[in-house]
Amino acid sequence: MSSTHVAEHHTEQRLHHNDNPEFDSKGLHNVDSAAEAKGHASHTDHALDLDEKAQFADYKADAIEAENSEHNMTVMESVRAYPMATFWAFIMSFTIIMESYDVFLCGNFIALPAFRQKYGVHLAATDEYVITTSWQSALQVSGQLGALIGVFLAGPLTSRIGYRWATLSGLMLLNAFIFVFFFANSLPVIFVSQILEGIPWGIFIANAPAYCSEIVPIKLRAPATQMLQWFWAIGSIIVGAVTYVYNSDKSEQAFKIPIALQWIFPTPLAILIFFAPESPWWLVRKGRLEEAAKSVGRLGRRSRLNVNETVAMMRRVIELEKSIKEPHFFELFKGVDLYRTLIVCGVYAAQNLTGNLIANQAVFFFEQAGVGVNTAFALGLITSALQAIFVMLSWILTSYFGRRSIYLWGSAVNTILLVALGIAASVGTSTAISNAQAALGLIISVLFTLGPAPASWVIIGETSSIRLRPLTTGIGRASYYIVEIPLIFLSSYLLNPTGGNLGGKCGYVWAGTGLVCLILAFFYLPEMRGRSYREIDILFKRKVPARKWKKTHVDINDDE
């Protein structure tokens, strides 16, 4: 029954009240009885929302009501209606800080004098110690190899036991694996420890964007998933500050203390996530409707929303995607789900093809651009701080502009700046040119976190179907690592004085790959801002061209 028909039905009932003998001049008692009966009927209607045996038509009107309610909310109304959803998205996003911390830690260790002196080789020509190109690449790729394993484990694991327990398992594993890294006394053992740490990172990075996008209403999906990029920046700030402090320390504590600081994250997060509500969408997929209603109630204010109607809305979407089979990786590469998978994989992979590796090796890049060691570490810290600020600015940006627009314009500006970096490195050698390269490297790293990077997380969280989301985000992040691993070797070779020694000229390389990503995004990336998951499912099934999504109307009553 549509919402219009429901309204007409209630109007008709009111028109017949005068003909009802229960309503007489002395009928206050009768009016109360009628109201009580109406309330009981309403309760019965909403009860069908949680009845597993209820037919689709029994809860469709409530599903429409809930979807309309989400569409009509402003950002601030959404925050007031779902305050705890915002909090739990914040907590789940915090897990990303651990991968960010370690990725930037290994990048900074390569430039840290104490680490280079213990594990590097001496260059007689410059009278300094350096980590060889092969070990530079190996150390930076080790965590990604582990994470690649982790993201493939995350999909089936989360589909089976849920986001909470999968994340808790990863946190406990990470606590144990940090011991291996801390007590490692050679580069091969450090390499193995990073592979082990990478496994739980893969679980976190696959689950966090999916969980965040599922527990918040439509208007909060962008800021909730963009927090992932913010915590990535926060991780790099902590690393930058710690390594800057210990930059002049020549003892082992210069790198042992930063490693030990990893232990401050997993246990407090595990305690908090133990008390977090499971994603109601995951619970509805499992047919646990009563638990889903309780989860929605914990995420929002019951005074501002009807939890049963919200569950009905989720049931409607799950019904559209219904299958008798358990979700499987092979489904990601069939029919319309192939297109959705390619979008997620492409957006993830593009992060490494558009100069992001310059940001991940910022300190080493600044050194190769010709600035001093202390200045390089200071610039690295400044870059990370500015990235955190610009991610927060991106929350405002996504409130007024679409994901597609932000991603395309941001990528275009990024490509132009990379070309400028290459030109600056090609015109000669001087202090001014070194400063220009360092400035452009900083600008590229910072602007990346205003446009393409935070928009990517929103797109990743929204694109996949609800049923296949844990698998899609897992395989998407796998594509990120598959592209990143060889590019780390390439990036290290391009920058290293014992390799290509290109310095800022590597901007030409990343500008070329960035241009390819920009062109593909223009033709294949749809605009999903303001769309419910039902509307996104329908637009994909109808095979609407990416550039026409923004102007295509989907009726609230449509189910296909």
XYZ file of C-alpha atoms in Angstrom:
560
model
C 0.000 0.000 0.000
C 1.445 3.424 -0.957
C 1.672 6.316 1.487
C -1.007 8.157 -0.577
C -3.433 5.269 -0.256
C -2.747 5.056 3.468
C -3.618 8.743 3.867
C -6.817 8.325 1.822
C -7.809 5.355 3.947
C -7.449 7.344 7.184
C -9.389 10.270 5.677
C -12.209 7.937 4.697
C -12.310 6.583 8.251
C -12.667 10.106 9.657
C -15.528 10.912 7.235
C -17.469 7.893 8.468
C -17.149 8.796 12.158
C -20.507 10.660 12.169
C -22.314 7.543 10.928
C -20.766 5.364 13.635
C -23.210 4.728 16.520
C -20.264 4.599 18.927
C -19.891 8.381 18.538
C -22.852 9.995 20.349
C -23.246 13.263 22.236
C -22.223 11.498 25.416
C -19.515 9.567 23.688
C -16.297 10.754 25.340
C -15.757 7.183 26.452
C -16.476 6.003 22.929
C -13.971 8.481 21.486
C -11.305 7.184 23.868
C -12.137 3.632 22.880
C -11.849 4.493 19.201
C -8.523 6.230 19.776
C -7.296 3.217 21.725
C -8.408 0.923 18.918
C -6.671 3.122 16.354
C -3.497 3.109 18.440
C -3.647 -0.671 18.673
C -4.079 -0.913 14.904
C -1.114 1.383 14.362
C 0.983 -0.716 16.722
C -0.048 -3.817 14.798
C 0.912 -2.189 11.479
C 4.381 -1.258 12.772
C 4.775 -4.709 14.286
C 4.648 -6.122 10.766
C 7.875 -4.207 10.051
C 9.673 -6.684 12.333
C 7.665 -9.758 11.387
C 9.890 -12.071 9.344
C 6.806 -13.662 7.757
C 5.298 -10.311 6.704
C 4.843 -9.748 2.994
C 6.614 -6.910 1.179
C 3.337 -4.966 0.788
C 2.762 -5.119 4.568
C 5.716 -2.867 5.371
C 6.258 -0.907 2.148
C 4.285 2.147 3.347
C 6.443 2.401 6.478
C 9.589 1.937 4.374
C 8.526 4.861 2.175
C 7.820 6.981 5.242
C 11.310 6.317 6.671
C 13.058 7.051 3.356
C 11.137 10.306 2.900
C 12.059 11.269 6.457
C 15.790 10.777 5.734
C 15.561 12.736 2.485
C 13.881 15.668 4.265
C 16.445 15.907 7.080
C 19.127 18.593 6.947
C 22.674 17.786 8.054
C 22.124 19.241 11.536
C 18.736 17.542 11.898
C 20.444 14.266 11.003
C 23.082 14.845 13.685
C 20.382 15.577 16.275
C 18.340 12.536 15.227
C 21.364 10.183 15.133
C 23.906 11.521 17.683
C 25.276 8.121 18.662
C 25.612 7.035 15.021
C 27.989 9.966 14.575
C 29.928 8.884 17.675
C 30.244 5.222 16.627
C 31.279 6.207 13.089
C 33.992 8.321 14.721
C 35.181 5.345 16.814
C 35.209 2.892 13.885
C 37.070 5.411 11.713
C 39.705 5.669 14.436
C 40.922 2.163 13.543
C 42.385 3.635 10.323
C 44.830 5.677 12.375
C 46.870 2.518 13.031
C 47.553 1.751 9.383
C 48.249 5.418 8.692
C 50.625 5.625 11.656
C 52.645 2.631 10.562
C 52.707 3.482 6.848
C 54.093 6.953 7.596
C 56.350 5.523 10.311
C 58.163 3.262 7.849
C 58.357 6.138 5.386
C 59.898 8.397 8.036
C 62.289 5.703 9.300
C 63.937 5.722 5.884
C 64.856 9.367 6.515
C 65.593 8.950 10.271
C 69.382 9.174 10.936
C 69.409 6.631 13.817
C 67.487 4.051 11.770
C 69.677 4.590 8.706
C 72.828 4.247 10.774
C 71.711 0.905 12.240
C 70.230 -0.678 9.122
C 71.675 1.317 6.205
C 74.831 1.239 4.107
C 77.532 3.899 4.139
C 77.968 6.083 1.059
C 81.597 7.236 0.935
C 80.832 9.956 -1.614
C 78.459 11.806 0.731
C 79.675 10.309 4.034
C 76.165 9.324 5.101
C 74.128 6.194 5.727
C 71.176 5.284 3.486
C 68.719 2.409 3.367
C 69.233 0.647 0.039
C 66.525 1.081 -2.570
C 65.473 -2.571 -2.393
C 64.982 -2.461 1.400
C 63.259 0.918 1.204
C 60.697 -0.592 -1.100
C 60.480 -3.850 0.868
C 59.775 -2.071 4.153
C 57.107 0.132 2.606
C 55.479 -2.748 0.769
C 55.481 -5.246 3.655
C 52.497 -3.781 5.480
C 50.561 -3.630 2.219
C 51.258 -7.319 1.554
C 49.768 -8.176 4.938
C 46.829 -5.836 4.400
C 46.176 -7.496 1.045
C 45.717 -10.766 2.932
C 43.571 -8.968 5.510
C 41.105 -7.447 3.043
C 40.466 -10.829 1.439
C 39.780 -12.255 4.892
C 37.616 -9.292 5.914
C 34.777 -9.823 3.420
C 33.859 -13.450 4.262
C 34.646 -12.902 7.965
C 32.424 -9.820 8.262
C 29.624 -11.373 6.227
C 29.650 -14.251 8.694
C 30.229 -12.661 12.150
C 29.514 -8.948 11.608
C 31.511 -5.730 11.662
C 31.967 -5.600 15.449
C 33.464 -9.040 16.004
C 35.596 -8.887 12.856
C 37.085 -5.561 13.989
C 37.604 -6.803 17.563
C 39.466 -9.840 16.219
C 41.753 -7.563 14.214
C 42.500 -5.351 17.217
C 43.522 -8.304 19.375
C 45.776 -9.656 16.620
C 47.407 -6.243 16.199
C 48.269 -6.089 19.904
C 50.211 -9.323 19.519
C 51.932 -8.454 16.232
C 53.317 -5.142 17.550
C 55.554 -7.234 19.857
C 57.263 -8.728 16.791
C 57.958 -5.274 15.341
C 59.227 -3.866 18.661
C 61.709 -6.671 19.340
C 62.856 -7.024 15.716
C 66.604 -6.581 15.338
C 67.086 -6.912 11.590
C 65.434 -5.706 8.411
C 64.094 -9.193 7.471
C 62.329 -9.516 10.874
C 60.943 -5.975 10.542
C 59.680 -6.978 7.084
C 57.848 -10.022 8.527
C 56.436 -8.009 11.443
C 54.940 -5.512 9.013
C 53.274 -8.275 7.008
C 51.721 -9.578 10.235
C 50.546 -6.106 11.308
C 49.103 -5.569 7.862
C 46.571 -8.397 8.247
C 44.431 -6.588 10.869
C 44.897 -3.302 8.974
C 43.220 -4.966 6.010
C 40.229 -5.889 8.185
C 39.940 -2.322 9.526
C 40.251 -0.596 6.163
C 37.708 -2.925 4.527
C 35.145 -2.657 7.336
C 35.353 0.978 8.433
C 33.913 2.713 5.324
C 31.139 0.110 5.011
C 30.157 0.301 8.689
C 30.233 4.118 8.755
C 28.056 4.420 5.649
C 25.515 1.915 7.008
C 24.878 3.357 10.483
C 24.164 6.987 9.500
C 21.307 8.602 7.506
C 21.735 9.869 3.947
C 22.903 13.407 4.839
C 25.664 12.130 7.145
C 27.149 9.501 4.831
C 29.710 11.934 3.393
C 31.121 13.363 6.656
C 30.989 9.946 8.358
C 33.099 8.245 5.686
C 35.351 11.291 5.198
C 36.449 10.916 8.809
C 38.545 8.006 7.543
C 40.728 10.428 5.596
C 40.895 12.719 8.634
C 42.190 9.928 10.858
C 44.679 8.996 8.147
C 46.007 12.555 8.433
C 45.980 12.395 12.250
C 48.092 9.223 12.114
C 50.658 10.991 9.977
C 50.672 13.996 12.341
C 51.481 11.773 15.320
C 54.266 10.059 13.378
C 55.600 13.375 12.110
C 55.660 14.864 15.613
C 57.312 11.821 17.208
C 59.991 11.379 14.533
C 60.650 15.134 14.477
C 61.317 15.042 18.236
C 63.662 12.050 17.895
C 65.266 13.149 14.626
C 68.464 14.290 16.372
C 68.620 11.264 18.713
C 71.251 8.815 17.456
C 70.282 5.951 19.817
C 67.863 3.099 19.130
C 65.111 4.751 21.147
C 64.707 7.175 18.219
C 62.795 4.406 16.420
C 61.905 2.036 19.291
C 59.703 4.605 21.073
C 57.652 5.410 17.937
C 57.120 1.648 17.440
C 56.013 1.182 21.080
C 53.504 4.028 20.773
C 51.396 1.768 18.539
C 50.220 -0.042 21.685
C 48.224 3.001 22.832
C 45.536 2.350 20.193
C 44.222 -1.253 20.032
C 43.051 -1.984 23.604
C 41.041 1.228 24.253
C 39.450 0.879 20.813
C 38.599 -2.776 21.464
C 36.809 -1.840 24.690
C 34.769 0.835 22.931
C 33.905 -1.288 19.894
C 32.796 -4.134 22.185
C 29.960 -1.830 23.296
C 29.213 -0.519 19.777
C 25.943 -1.509 18.049
C 26.192 -3.839 15.094
C 25.228 -2.377 11.719
C 21.417 -2.657 11.482
C 21.769 -3.315 7.741
C 23.939 -6.367 8.480
C 21.392 -7.573 11.055
C 18.515 -7.161 8.579
C 20.504 -9.137 5.984
C 20.734 -11.916 8.584
C 16.982 -11.755 9.305
C 17.578 -10.538 12.893
C 14.953 -7.806 12.720
C 14.357 -7.286 16.449
C 18.100 -6.806 16.996
C 18.208 -4.417 14.022
C 15.460 -2.318 15.628
C 17.412 -2.193 18.895
C 20.539 -1.184 16.975
C 18.689 1.671 15.223
C 17.357 2.755 18.615
C 20.903 2.908 19.993
C 22.153 4.883 16.994
C 19.391 7.511 17.038
C 16.955 9.278 19.335
C 13.707 7.325 19.622
C 11.863 10.612 20.112
C 12.931 11.753 16.640
C 12.545 8.554 14.604
C 10.440 5.432 14.296
C 12.824 2.495 14.557
C 10.354 0.021 13.042
C 9.868 2.210 9.968
C 13.653 2.489 9.573
C 13.972 -1.305 9.703
C 11.157 -1.528 7.126
C 13.165 0.762 4.831
C 16.179 -1.532 5.206
C 14.042 -4.618 4.529
C 12.787 -3.020 1.332
C 16.329 -2.549 0.003
C 17.418 -6.026 1.115
C 14.357 -7.438 -0.650
C 15.444 -5.732 -3.905
C 18.843 -7.456 -3.645
C 17.462 -10.753 -2.351
C 19.248 -13.983 -3.271
C 18.998 -17.510 -1.913
C 22.801 -17.819 -2.065
C 25.305 -16.578 0.486
C 27.376 -13.606 -0.780
C 30.439 -14.771 -2.706
C 33.401 -13.023 -4.346
C 32.382 -14.368 -7.776
C 29.165 -12.308 -7.639
C 31.211 -9.111 -7.657
C 32.157 -9.783 -11.263
C 28.708 -10.564 -12.658
C 26.117 -8.287 -14.253
C 25.592 -4.825 -12.805
C 27.650 -5.710 -9.721
C 30.725 -5.837 -11.975
C 30.263 -2.124 -12.787
C 29.859 -1.295 -9.093
C 32.952 -3.331 -8.213
C 35.014 -1.624 -10.920
C 34.039 1.826 -9.599
C 35.166 0.931 -6.070
C 38.369 -0.710 -7.336
C 39.088 2.176 -9.712
C 38.621 4.888 -7.079
C 40.823 2.980 -4.641
C 43.547 2.319 -7.230
C 43.499 5.929 -8.412
C 44.673 7.096 -4.992
C 48.082 5.620 -5.824
C 48.105 6.795 -9.419
C 47.552 10.494 -8.746
C 50.561 11.430 -6.636
C 49.431 10.066 -3.276
C 52.770 8.264 -2.914
C 54.451 11.672 -2.731
C 52.386 12.365 0.402
C 53.236 8.964 1.891
C 56.963 9.628 1.373
C 56.752 13.353 2.065
C 59.842 13.681 4.294
C 62.033 11.649 1.934
C 60.642 13.613 -1.033
C 61.521 16.918 0.641
C 65.065 15.669 1.292
C 65.481 14.671 -2.353
C 64.103 18.056 -3.392
C 67.165 19.567 -1.728
C 66.017 20.836 1.690
C 67.821 19.989 4.959
C 66.929 17.014 7.170
C 65.382 19.080 9.983
C 63.480 21.216 7.499
C 62.263 18.069 5.709
C 60.849 16.626 8.947
C 59.273 19.983 9.823
C 57.679 20.241 6.372
C 56.403 16.682 6.723
C 54.713 17.609 9.999
C 53.265 20.806 8.515
C 51.937 18.824 5.542
C 50.161 16.354 7.840
C 48.646 19.141 9.969
C 47.364 20.964 6.887
C 45.921 17.713 5.536
C 43.858 17.263 8.724
C 42.539 20.829 8.414
C 41.690 20.450 4.734
C 39.839 17.177 5.337
C 37.597 19.052 7.786
C 37.026 21.704 5.116
C 36.007 18.915 2.735
C 33.091 18.096 5.079
C 31.681 21.525 4.236
C 32.469 21.069 0.550
C 30.494 17.809 0.274
C 27.480 19.474 1.898
C 27.118 21.764 -1.121
C 28.694 19.883 -4.028
C 28.405 16.356 -5.381
C 30.993 13.623 -4.974
C 31.524 13.379 -8.729
C 32.107 17.145 -9.113
C 34.569 17.284 -6.203
C 36.428 14.215 -7.428
C 36.721 15.398 -11.045
C 37.735 18.992 -10.298
C 40.116 17.910 -7.548
C 41.766 15.362 -9.829
C 42.115 17.929 -12.622
C 43.827 20.465 -10.335
C 46.044 17.714 -8.948
C 47.180 16.691 -12.449
C 48.058 20.300 -13.371
C 50.099 20.732 -10.171
C 52.004 17.502 -10.821
C 53.005 18.815 -14.248
C 54.116 22.059 -12.583
C 56.230 20.029 -10.130
C 57.945 18.262 -13.019
C 58.641 21.569 -14.753
C 60.082 23.102 -11.560
C 62.501 20.186 -11.249
C 63.563 20.471 -14.902
C 64.735 24.088 -15.085
C 67.971 23.799 -13.135
C 69.391 23.525 -9.627
C 69.273 26.276 -7.025
C 67.918 27.004 -3.562
C 64.893 28.742 -5.084
C 64.108 25.742 -7.289
C 64.476 23.349 -4.328
C 62.076 25.507 -2.336
C 59.640 25.606 -5.259
C 59.654 21.804 -5.515
C 59.126 21.441 -1.767
C 56.267 23.957 -1.874
C 54.569 22.209 -4.796
C 55.003 18.816 -3.109
C 53.333 20.219 0.003
C 50.475 21.802 -1.983
C 49.833 18.590 -3.945
C 49.735 16.518 -0.759
C 47.392 18.973 0.976
C 44.956 19.635 -1.879
C 44.660 15.893 -2.460
C 43.003 15.706 0.986
C 40.536 18.472 0.128
C 39.131 16.908 -3.035
C 39.867 13.440 -4.436
C 40.891 11.632 -1.219
C 37.863 12.338 1.034
C 35.457 12.082 -1.917
C 36.919 8.626 -2.630
C 35.900 7.304 0.797
C 32.314 8.502 0.298
C 32.117 6.880 -3.137
C 33.570 3.622 -1.774
C 31.014 3.533 1.037
C 28.001 4.223 -1.202
C 28.618 2.360 -4.449
C 28.305 -1.325 -3.560
C 25.049 -3.166 -2.931
C 24.159 -3.704 0.733
C 24.298 -7.482 0.351
C 27.797 -7.506 -1.186
C 29.230 -4.497 0.676
C 31.745 -6.289 2.946
C 33.092 -8.198 -0.062
C 33.152 -5.149 -2.360
C 35.018 -2.884 0.060
C 37.458 -5.746 0.685
C 38.181 -6.403 -2.989
C 38.326 -2.639 -3.624
C 41.014 -2.146 -1.018
C 42.802 -5.199 -2.419
C 43.014 -3.379 -5.764
C 44.557 -0.433 -3.891
C 47.347 -2.648 -2.539
C 47.818 -4.544 -5.810
C 48.459 -1.223 -7.573
C 50.378 0.331 -4.672
C 52.884 -2.493 -4.129
C 54.685 -2.230 -7.516
C 54.318 1.560 -7.484
C 56.114 1.761 -4.134
C 59.107 0.105 -5.784
C 58.770 2.513 -8.710
C 58.366 5.573 -6.476
C 61.372 4.616 -4.330
C 63.444 4.058 -7.471
C 62.367 7.405 -8.950
C 63.270 9.364 -5.804
C 66.298 7.480 -4.483
C 69.771 8.884 -5.296
C 70.947 5.285 -5.869
C 68.045 4.790 -8.285
C 66.473 7.136 -10.820
C 67.243 10.239 -8.728
C 64.421 12.149 -10.466
C 63.308 14.185 -7.458
C 60.473 16.488 -8.529
C 60.580 15.200 -12.115
C 58.509 12.242 -10.894
C 55.615 14.719 -11.176
C 55.531 13.981 -14.919
C 55.006 10.277 -14.226
C 52.134 10.789 -11.754
C 50.551 13.482 -13.927
C 50.325 10.962 -16.778
C 48.675 8.260 -14.679
C 46.481 10.880 -12.982
C 45.187 12.094 -16.346
C 44.128 8.560 -17.300
C 42.235 8.237 -13.989
C 40.537 11.604 -14.550
C 39.291 10.616 -18.015
C 37.922 7.289 -16.794
C 36.164 8.985 -13.853
C 34.546 11.515 -16.190
C 32.854 8.781 -18.196
C 32.108 6.141 -15.548
C 31.761 7.761 -12.091
C 28.086 8.532 -11.226
C 26.814 11.200 -8.827
C 25.317 9.530 -5.722
C 24.875 12.576 -3.489
C 21.468 12.605 -1.773
C 20.494 9.165 -3.052
C 19.105 6.456 -0.788
C 20.512 2.953 -1.149
C 17.241 1.942 -2.842
C 17.660 4.680 -5.456
C 21.312 3.755 -6.024
C 20.346 0.093 -6.552
C 17.633 1.058 -9.036
C 19.833 3.455 -11.040
C 22.521 0.801 -11.394
C 19.959 -1.820 -12.444
C 18.492 0.559 -15.022
C 22.027 1.105 -16.384
C 21.645 4.885 -16.365
C 24.833 6.480 -17.826
C 27.082 7.990 -15.147
C 26.757 11.543 -16.452
C 22.920 11.386 -16.319
C 22.499 10.206 -12.728
C 22.152 13.701 -11.294
C 19.125 14.541 -13.481
C 17.406 11.134 -13.308
C 14.315 10.943 -11.084
C 13.472 7.770 -9.156
C 9.910 7.641 -7.831
C 9.520 6.847 -4.137
C 7.211 3.925 -5.036
C 9.620 2.336 -7.528
C 11.205 -0.981 -6.602
C 13.035 -1.676 -9.858
